């Protein structure tokens, strides 16, 4: 345990802390937020995030920030499948290179980010009103077009109400019918009870963030208000507890960064990244901030790619909301770098170089 | 009265045949049947308290039991099914375990299954420490009865509890991967931009158009 802590301490202070403490301790360490998270998650219901999210520059930044820890990406999946014994192969260098490239492509597919889109508007389209049909039956009839080759989003689903109105089915009815006639794996017709407030709080206290996010992706569409509520809640909890690195190297890190940048809450994220000495990621986040909010004060400044610390400092001076903490973190980092440099110089001098 | 006798298991097949052919009971049984309440009270069997399972144990008590010294002494660190030995004739066990160990609130077998033998082990979604003992650590599936040796009724209860616990989120698992087709949410020909003022007609609009 001590070796792990020492290794973690050399990697960064934050890692050392997570190595030593348990989830319960981390939750309790943020005393004012150890009870239910009081911030209401914001939803994408005014401005449409889709043009920004699917922009190639933004996508490139988010993919770069996500990280490529292959041990985590290709970890064992506990999904009730039959286990197979591991394969050992002898390969030449070229074959090894080819296999590595294949695995990198596979990692890219596994890290595909769930789309970030605006919340959907309710469907109120009425096709015809036939009051002559009142009393034809006691229940509604839902007609679903199950033609092969039609995607779920473009399927025709119409409802004949008991009062004779023929209308397009609402989003809830559409989801239910699509799941009945075209079932998706991992999705239930009646939503999981995890997404209810009490159970969600329980799961988040046990720090099972990836589980909830994966389940939300499987169960809901990205424009479903429920999906945005659940994911917003998870992101707010992560922001409150400062444990962003749990989602590092997963498909959810990109949308998390996008959400925080959209809502101008990147200060804690930047502080955490500086403490872990991941300055290039910090600079990428600042660049993302300028792409999403081009009307911010420091956006016009020339962004120098080779000096990530300068980018972060420029952001901090102009637009930061928690300037003091960020400044402290930068100062601490600079001191550590200086001390390390000094140490190396001393070692060299001692060796007589 | 007759149904009472049937339930207590007295008579059995002969009594049922007697019922079907009209009420033609033997003389001895007719005397038993006509004697009234005090005979019923005495005819009721005394249940061995070790085999009595009529008392319903609440889940909270089971949760406390799993943390107690009594549990530690009985099972130690092993799962509750580890040291159970199933009885059968021959070298190979039958493919199915028995249907149930407890009939009418009484243990009706000499070697009850690991859950039925201990009345304080309650299968419930909240009781995750117990449920996890029956879940494979390698691929998260429920262990088969060939390993756990539970009776079929308790195995069914276990499956129901595990599914409920997974639904609530008390037990986690790896969800099947959801692949997205990006053009469904943002058609490829729609221009992307980094300005804030554009409001492109996104694909997730409320009105549906046929085909395209």
XYZ file of C-alpha atoms in Angstrom:
565
model
C 0.000 0.000 0.000
C 2.810 2.423 0.930
C 4.603 1.774 -2.375
C 1.398 2.486 -4.254
C 0.946 5.715 -2.275
C 4.557 6.794 -2.929
C 4.197 6.021 -6.640
C 0.943 7.902 -6.714
C 2.480 10.845 -4.838
C 5.211 11.127 -7.431
C 2.570 11.050 -10.162
C 0.525 13.800 -8.583
C -1.014 14.817 -5.268
C -4.559 14.095 -6.390
C -3.758 10.507 -7.353
C -2.149 9.967 -3.949
C -5.306 11.148 -2.263
C -7.564 8.852 -4.261
C -5.201 5.935 -3.639
C -5.412 6.362 0.128
C -9.080 7.195 0.645
C -12.189 5.117 0.069
C -15.270 6.372 -1.831
C -17.108 6.980 1.445
C -14.215 9.058 2.785
C -14.097 11.127 -0.401
C -17.832 11.776 -0.241
C -17.596 12.806 3.425
C -14.544 15.000 2.762
C -16.754 17.430 0.860
C -18.944 18.131 3.891
C -21.390 20.590 2.433
C -22.094 18.262 -0.463
C -22.070 14.944 1.369
C -25.852 15.174 1.422
C -27.852 15.241 -1.815
C -26.298 17.406 -4.488
C -28.083 20.752 -4.284
C -27.141 22.077 -7.723
C -29.840 21.486 -10.311
C -28.242 20.075 -13.476
C -28.600 22.350 -16.450
C -30.107 21.015 -19.656
C -29.447 21.795 -23.275
C -32.831 23.396 -23.914
C -32.121 26.954 -25.080
C -29.072 27.006 -27.316
C -28.445 24.015 -29.579
C -25.090 22.372 -28.709
C -25.130 19.995 -31.718
C -23.393 22.284 -34.303
C -20.604 22.889 -31.797
C -20.318 19.297 -30.575
C -20.041 17.847 -34.092
C -17.571 20.506 -35.228
C -14.321 18.756 -36.290
C -12.120 21.044 -34.132
C -14.205 20.403 -31.037
C -14.330 16.645 -31.723
C -10.550 16.569 -32.138
C -9.990 18.368 -28.833
C -12.422 16.127 -26.936
C -10.866 12.956 -28.351
C -7.379 14.147 -27.466
C -8.355 15.055 -23.911
C -9.999 11.670 -23.274
C -6.734 9.802 -22.955
C -5.781 6.299 -24.095
C -5.245 4.044 -21.137
C -5.613 0.726 -22.989
C -5.725 -1.268 -19.758
C -8.867 0.591 -18.819
C -10.423 0.636 -22.295
C -9.926 -3.093 -22.858
C -10.612 -4.176 -19.276
C -12.575 -7.335 -18.604
C -16.335 -6.793 -19.059
C -18.563 -8.476 -16.470
C -21.436 -9.099 -18.867
C -22.395 -12.776 -18.233
C -20.737 -13.942 -21.454
C -18.905 -17.253 -21.647
C -15.262 -16.878 -20.673
C -12.580 -17.993 -23.097
C -8.967 -18.766 -22.189
C -6.345 -16.166 -23.206
C -4.434 -16.632 -26.471
C -0.660 -16.380 -26.642
C 0.911 -15.762 -30.058
C 4.448 -15.325 -31.378
C 4.616 -12.306 -33.678
C 7.227 -10.491 -35.711
C 7.721 -6.751 -35.246
C 5.653 -5.918 -38.357
C 2.782 -8.141 -37.252
C 2.938 -6.595 -33.803
C 2.761 -3.127 -35.355
C -0.231 -4.115 -37.476
C -2.018 -5.585 -34.472
C -1.306 -2.450 -32.451
C -2.879 -0.288 -35.177
C -5.934 -2.546 -35.296
C -6.306 -2.266 -31.540
C -5.973 1.512 -31.711
C -8.837 1.601 -34.238
C -10.900 -0.668 -31.996
C -10.175 1.619 -29.039
C -11.465 4.543 -31.108
C -14.772 2.732 -31.694
C -15.053 1.903 -27.990
C -14.424 5.549 -27.120
C -17.206 6.849 -29.385
C -18.783 9.763 -27.509
C -22.558 9.838 -26.943
C -23.947 12.777 -28.971
C -24.725 16.023 -27.188
C -27.885 17.487 -28.709
C -30.691 19.816 -27.752
C -33.670 18.507 -25.805
C -36.490 17.305 -28.005
C -39.721 19.245 -28.410
C -42.964 17.380 -27.657
C -44.828 16.079 -30.735
C -48.228 17.737 -31.142
C -48.933 16.897 -34.767
C -52.584 15.980 -35.441
C -53.287 14.243 -38.757
C -57.085 14.273 -38.669
C -60.007 14.760 -36.316
C -62.910 12.351 -36.754
C -65.564 13.000 -34.099
C -67.775 10.474 -35.935
C -65.554 7.726 -34.508
C -66.234 8.586 -30.859
C -66.996 5.411 -28.894
C -65.612 2.980 -31.473
C -63.591 1.314 -28.717
C -62.610 1.883 -25.097
C -58.839 2.006 -25.787
C -56.408 3.829 -28.046
C -54.849 2.109 -31.040
C -51.182 2.631 -31.878
C -50.122 1.792 -35.436
C -46.400 1.191 -35.942
C -44.727 0.820 -39.306
C -42.328 -2.132 -38.902
C -40.789 -1.957 -42.399
C -37.317 -3.431 -42.450
C -34.551 -0.913 -43.026
C -36.264 2.101 -41.469
C -34.423 3.612 -38.495
C -36.279 4.002 -35.212
C -36.118 7.783 -35.402
C -37.827 7.890 -38.824
C -40.469 5.229 -38.204
C -44.115 6.205 -38.668
C -46.025 5.700 -35.422
C -49.571 7.090 -35.224
C -52.243 6.870 -32.559
C -56.031 6.756 -32.930
C -57.438 8.087 -29.664
C -60.779 7.030 -28.229
C -62.250 10.420 -29.215
C -61.432 9.796 -32.872
C -58.286 11.954 -33.236
C -55.538 10.543 -35.429
C -52.204 12.013 -34.281
C -48.497 11.328 -34.388
C -47.398 9.345 -31.351
C -45.681 11.197 -28.513
C -42.017 10.579 -27.758
C -42.806 8.211 -24.840
C -45.144 6.153 -27.043
C -42.536 6.117 -29.821
C -39.804 4.850 -27.484
C -42.094 2.156 -26.104
C -43.206 0.915 -29.540
C -39.684 0.927 -30.930
C -38.464 -1.125 -28.022
C -41.338 -3.622 -28.430
C -40.859 -4.186 -32.159
C -37.130 -3.512 -32.406
C -35.602 -4.279 -29.028
C -32.195 -2.783 -28.240
C -29.823 -4.653 -25.896
C -29.707 -3.233 -22.404
C -32.941 -1.274 -22.818
C -36.171 -1.949 -20.933
C -39.688 -0.976 -21.959
C -40.294 0.470 -18.523
C -37.262 2.488 -17.527
C -34.825 1.221 -14.876
C -35.575 2.268 -11.326
C -31.948 3.382 -10.976
C -32.888 6.659 -12.611
C -35.293 7.589 -9.822
C -33.823 10.219 -7.515
C -33.360 8.055 -4.411
C -31.724 5.125 -6.176
C -29.585 7.473 -8.281
C -28.284 9.143 -5.132
C -27.445 5.731 -3.686
C -25.497 4.678 -6.772
C -23.615 7.981 -6.955
C -22.632 7.694 -3.288
C -21.041 4.365 -4.159
C -19.177 6.150 -7.008
C -20.531 3.909 -9.794
C -20.541 6.757 -12.329
C -19.599 4.750 -15.421
C -22.375 2.232 -14.732
C -25.087 4.914 -14.566
C -23.824 6.718 -17.661
C -23.583 3.496 -19.701
C -27.084 2.525 -18.586
C -28.431 5.964 -19.532
C -26.839 5.626 -22.995
C -28.423 2.198 -23.472
C -31.873 3.168 -22.164
C -32.456 6.704 -23.507
C -31.928 8.627 -26.696
C -29.484 11.583 -26.416
C -32.264 14.142 -26.909
C -34.492 12.652 -24.187
C -35.034 15.060 -21.256
C -34.560 12.092 -18.865
C -31.143 11.325 -20.381
C -30.066 14.930 -19.985
C -31.348 15.046 -16.406
C -29.451 11.878 -15.415
C -26.204 12.789 -17.178
C -26.404 16.359 -15.851
C -26.827 15.013 -12.336
C -23.801 12.714 -12.694
C -21.634 15.510 -14.127
C -22.646 17.883 -11.321
C -21.763 15.246 -8.713
C -18.354 14.703 -10.335
C -17.785 18.442 -10.412
C -18.692 18.727 -6.716
C -16.392 15.877 -5.686
C -13.599 16.815 -8.140
C -13.086 13.214 -9.289
C -13.015 13.751 -13.052
C -10.302 11.166 -13.546
C -12.690 8.293 -12.890
C -14.120 8.918 -16.373
C -10.695 9.341 -17.992
C -10.204 6.970 -20.985
C -13.949 6.297 -21.193
C -16.449 7.484 -23.788
C -18.110 9.824 -21.260
C -15.114 12.105 -20.618
C -15.705 14.121 -23.792
C -19.360 14.950 -23.051
C -18.379 15.713 -19.422
C -15.804 18.293 -20.550
C -18.284 19.699 -23.061
C -20.962 20.059 -20.362
C -18.597 21.816 -17.948
C -17.278 24.133 -20.662
C -20.821 24.909 -21.871
C -21.824 25.913 -18.326
C -18.538 27.783 -17.673
C -17.438 25.498 -14.818
C -13.954 24.568 -15.953
C -11.994 26.124 -13.072
C -12.024 23.064 -10.818
C -11.211 20.864 -13.802
C -8.223 23.051 -14.687
C -7.034 23.037 -11.073
C -7.213 19.222 -10.975
C -5.341 18.910 -14.291
C -2.578 21.272 -13.106
C -2.226 19.338 -9.851
C -1.772 16.190 -11.921
C 0.667 18.061 -14.201
C -1.456 17.451 -17.339
C -0.909 20.935 -18.732
C -1.532 20.158 -22.401
C -4.994 18.834 -21.504
C -5.598 22.036 -19.543
C -4.643 24.114 -22.574
C -6.985 22.010 -24.723
C -9.852 22.695 -22.326
C -9.154 26.434 -22.514
C -9.107 26.234 -26.301
C -12.447 24.384 -26.182
C -13.786 27.173 -23.964
C -12.834 29.743 -26.592
C -14.534 27.685 -29.331
C -17.780 27.385 -27.372
C -17.785 30.947 -25.988
C -16.109 33.066 -28.655
C -17.410 36.226 -27.009
C -15.241 35.756 -23.874
C -12.666 38.432 -23.032
C -9.475 36.508 -23.731
C -10.704 34.675 -26.830
C -9.155 37.183 -29.180
C -5.647 36.647 -27.762
C -3.298 34.608 -29.815
C -3.176 31.098 -28.415
C 0.368 29.702 -28.385
C 0.231 25.906 -28.700
C 3.710 25.256 -27.351
C 3.151 27.095 -24.057
C 0.167 25.504 -22.334
C 0.858 27.315 -19.067
C 0.611 30.686 -20.787
C -2.770 29.732 -22.316
C -4.121 28.799 -18.916
C -2.726 31.989 -17.364
C -4.356 34.119 -20.072
C -7.711 32.436 -19.371
C -7.224 32.827 -15.619
C -6.508 36.541 -15.821
C -9.496 37.377 -17.989
C -12.376 34.939 -17.591
C -11.790 32.739 -14.585
C -14.464 32.695 -11.880
C -12.268 31.115 -9.179
C -9.090 32.977 -9.896
C -7.445 32.504 -6.497
C -7.512 28.697 -6.456
C -6.243 28.448 -10.007
C -3.474 30.925 -9.280
C -2.423 28.945 -6.208
C -2.359 25.717 -8.218
C -0.233 27.320 -10.952
C 2.171 28.729 -8.363
C 2.453 25.347 -6.623
C 3.155 23.680 -9.970
C 5.817 26.211 -10.863
C 7.481 25.729 -7.482
C 7.460 21.933 -7.909
C 9.017 22.265 -11.379
C 11.670 24.602 -10.018
C 12.457 22.274 -7.098
C 12.736 19.312 -9.408
C 15.062 21.223 -11.705
C 17.151 22.315 -8.703
C 17.292 18.698 -7.461
C 18.515 17.485 -10.851
C 21.153 20.227 -10.954
C 22.362 19.239 -7.464
C 22.554 15.565 -8.455
C 24.560 16.497 -11.547
C 26.884 18.656 -9.494
C 27.344 15.835 -6.966
C 28.277 13.471 -9.792
C 30.728 16.080 -11.012
C 29.027 16.713 -14.378
C -63.574 -30.459 7.934
C -62.660 -32.856 5.200
C -60.489 -30.238 3.526
C -58.822 -29.700 6.883
C -57.997 -33.380 7.082
C -56.721 -33.327 3.512
C -54.468 -30.397 4.259
C -52.991 -32.082 7.322
C -52.096 -34.981 5.063
C -54.190 -37.554 6.852
C -55.606 -40.279 4.683
C -54.128 -39.164 1.389
C -55.152 -41.032 -1.679
C -57.792 -43.139 -0.013
C -59.545 -40.079 1.342
C -59.534 -38.395 -2.071
C -60.955 -41.536 -3.698
C -63.582 -41.679 -0.994
C -64.513 -38.057 -1.744
C -64.771 -38.742 -5.470
C -66.992 -41.820 -5.053
C -69.303 -40.003 -2.703
C -68.773 -39.823 1.003
C -67.932 -43.440 1.786
C -65.322 -43.193 4.496
C -64.310 -46.105 6.634
C -65.919 -46.390 10.072
C -62.762 -45.425 11.952
C -62.295 -42.227 9.995
C -65.976 -41.352 10.316
C -65.561 -41.424 14.091
C -62.509 -39.122 13.858
C -64.345 -36.700 11.620
C -67.427 -36.410 13.808
C -65.631 -35.810 17.100
C -65.290 -32.017 16.668
C -62.796 -29.330 17.678
C -60.868 -31.007 20.471
C -60.025 -33.916 18.148
C -58.779 -31.444 15.545
C -56.586 -29.774 18.144
C -55.003 -33.081 19.108
C -54.793 -34.369 15.512
C -52.693 -31.324 14.588
C -49.063 -32.467 14.513
C -46.508 -30.864 16.803
C -43.837 -29.359 14.615
C -40.206 -29.813 15.605
C -39.017 -26.218 16.369
C -35.793 -26.823 14.425
C -37.855 -27.551 11.318
C -40.458 -24.849 11.798
C -40.261 -22.127 9.167
C -43.575 -20.370 9.691
C -41.961 -17.324 11.310
C -41.139 -14.632 8.709
C -37.726 -13.054 9.372
C -37.511 -9.377 8.287
C -34.692 -8.368 5.922
C -33.115 -5.989 8.438
C -32.581 -8.894 10.831
C -30.926 -10.844 8.037
C -28.638 -7.890 7.309
C -27.596 -7.779 10.977
C -27.117 -11.547 11.025
C -24.629 -11.388 8.158
C -22.446 -9.059 10.235
C -22.787 -11.079 13.446
C -20.430 -13.457 15.227
C -22.877 -16.348 14.826
C -22.602 -16.079 11.034
C -18.823 -15.790 11.272
C -18.613 -18.954 13.394
C -20.970 -20.882 11.117
C -19.556 -19.888 7.698
C -16.327 -17.935 8.177
C -15.141 -16.264 4.986
C -16.643 -18.882 2.633
C -19.890 -18.386 0.734
C -22.825 -20.115 2.467
C -23.000 -22.879 -0.171
C -19.318 -23.792 0.019
C -19.381 -26.438 2.732
C -22.808 -27.905 1.855
C -22.713 -31.505 0.627
C -25.582 -32.734 -1.532
C -26.844 -36.302 -1.020
C -27.579 -38.521 -4.018
C -27.137 -42.096 -5.181
C -24.300 -42.891 -7.571
C -21.331 -40.903 -8.812
C -23.139 -38.124 -10.665
C -25.719 -35.797 -9.125
C -29.129 -35.487 -10.802
C -29.300 -32.509 -13.169
C -32.032 -30.789 -11.186
C -31.996 -30.189 -7.461
C -35.108 -30.848 -5.399
C -38.162 -28.725 -6.050
C -38.418 -27.229 -2.552
C -37.175 -27.957 0.944
C -39.993 -26.232 2.857
C -43.565 -27.398 2.451
C -46.399 -25.755 4.400
C -43.944 -23.889 6.622
C -42.069 -27.027 7.675
C -38.768 -28.382 6.408
C -39.769 -31.601 4.697
C -36.334 -33.051 4.000
C -33.369 -34.348 5.957
C -30.672 -32.272 4.230
C -32.115 -28.863 3.341
C -30.333 -26.572 0.864
C -27.912 -23.836 2.054
C -30.603 -21.125 2.215
C -33.446 -23.197 3.658
C -31.309 -24.690 6.432
C -30.512 -21.228 7.892
C -33.724 -19.277 8.575
C -31.836 -15.963 8.977
C -30.627 -15.961 5.360
C -33.344 -13.981 3.561
C -33.134 -13.494 -0.193
C -34.040 -9.838 -0.827
C -32.778 -7.113 -3.204
C -31.464 -5.121 -0.222
C -29.418 -8.057 1.056
C -26.578 -7.582 -1.440
C -23.911 -9.237 0.735
C -25.845 -12.504 0.535
C -26.737 -12.136 -3.148
C -23.122 -11.504 -4.132
C -22.150 -14.919 -2.755
C -24.262 -16.516 -5.485
C -22.859 -14.405 -8.343
C -19.809 -15.554 -10.260
C -16.804 -13.252 -9.693
C -15.509 -13.998 -13.206
C -18.385 -12.945 -15.446
C -21.090 -11.658 -13.075
C -23.625 -14.384 -13.914
C -25.781 -16.182 -11.326
C -24.090 -19.456 -10.321
C -25.960 -22.604 -11.433
C -27.584 -25.017 -8.958
C -24.956 -27.611 -9.876
C -22.540 -25.466 -7.837
C -24.772 -23.818 -5.227
C -27.106 -26.815 -4.649
C -30.093 -24.634 -3.841
C -33.572 -26.089 -4.154
C -35.389 -24.898 -7.280
C -37.767 -22.643 -5.398
C -34.933 -20.764 -3.634
C -32.944 -20.535 -6.856
C -35.929 -18.851 -8.478
C -36.226 -16.468 -5.525
C -32.509 -15.722 -5.855
C -32.874 -14.925 -9.575
C -35.796 -12.592 -8.866
C -33.901 -10.801 -6.069
C -30.786 -10.357 -8.217
C -32.809 -8.931 -11.106
C -34.590 -6.524 -8.765
C -31.302 -5.442 -7.172
C -29.810 -4.803 -10.631
C -32.873 -2.788 -11.604
C -32.581 -0.587 -8.503
C -28.810 -0.296 -8.934
C -27.671 -2.040 -5.755
C -25.808 -4.574 -7.895
C -23.905 -3.216 -10.867
C -22.958 -4.902 -14.114
C -21.438 -3.981 -17.462
C -24.098 -2.677 -19.837
C -23.961 -3.764 -23.526
C -22.145 -1.190 -25.657
C -24.417 1.322 -27.422
C -23.112 2.350 -30.824
C -24.413 5.670 -32.196
C -24.949 6.512 -35.857
C -23.990 10.200 -35.782
C -25.839 11.186 -39.008
C -29.125 10.228 -37.260
C -28.579 13.055 -34.775
C -26.775 15.517 -37.017
C -26.992 14.960 -40.802
C -23.600 15.089 -42.513
C -24.551 17.798 -44.981
C -25.608 20.294 -42.279
C -22.802 22.824 -41.908
C -21.123 22.893 -38.520
C -19.961 26.230 -37.174
C -18.352 27.721 -34.129
C -20.517 30.840 -34.061
C -23.301 31.094 -31.515
C -25.979 32.655 -33.689
C -26.690 29.836 -36.150
C -29.779 27.736 -35.473
C -29.646 24.896 -37.960
C -32.721 22.727 -38.432
C -31.487 19.724 -36.525
C -32.579 16.184 -37.270
C -34.229 15.832 -33.893
C -37.186 18.019 -34.874
C -40.700 17.263 -33.699
C -42.414 16.855 -37.086
C -41.496 13.701 -38.944
C -41.123 13.614 -42.689
C -41.558 10.405 -44.686
C -38.423 8.672 -45.950
C -35.609 11.262 -45.999
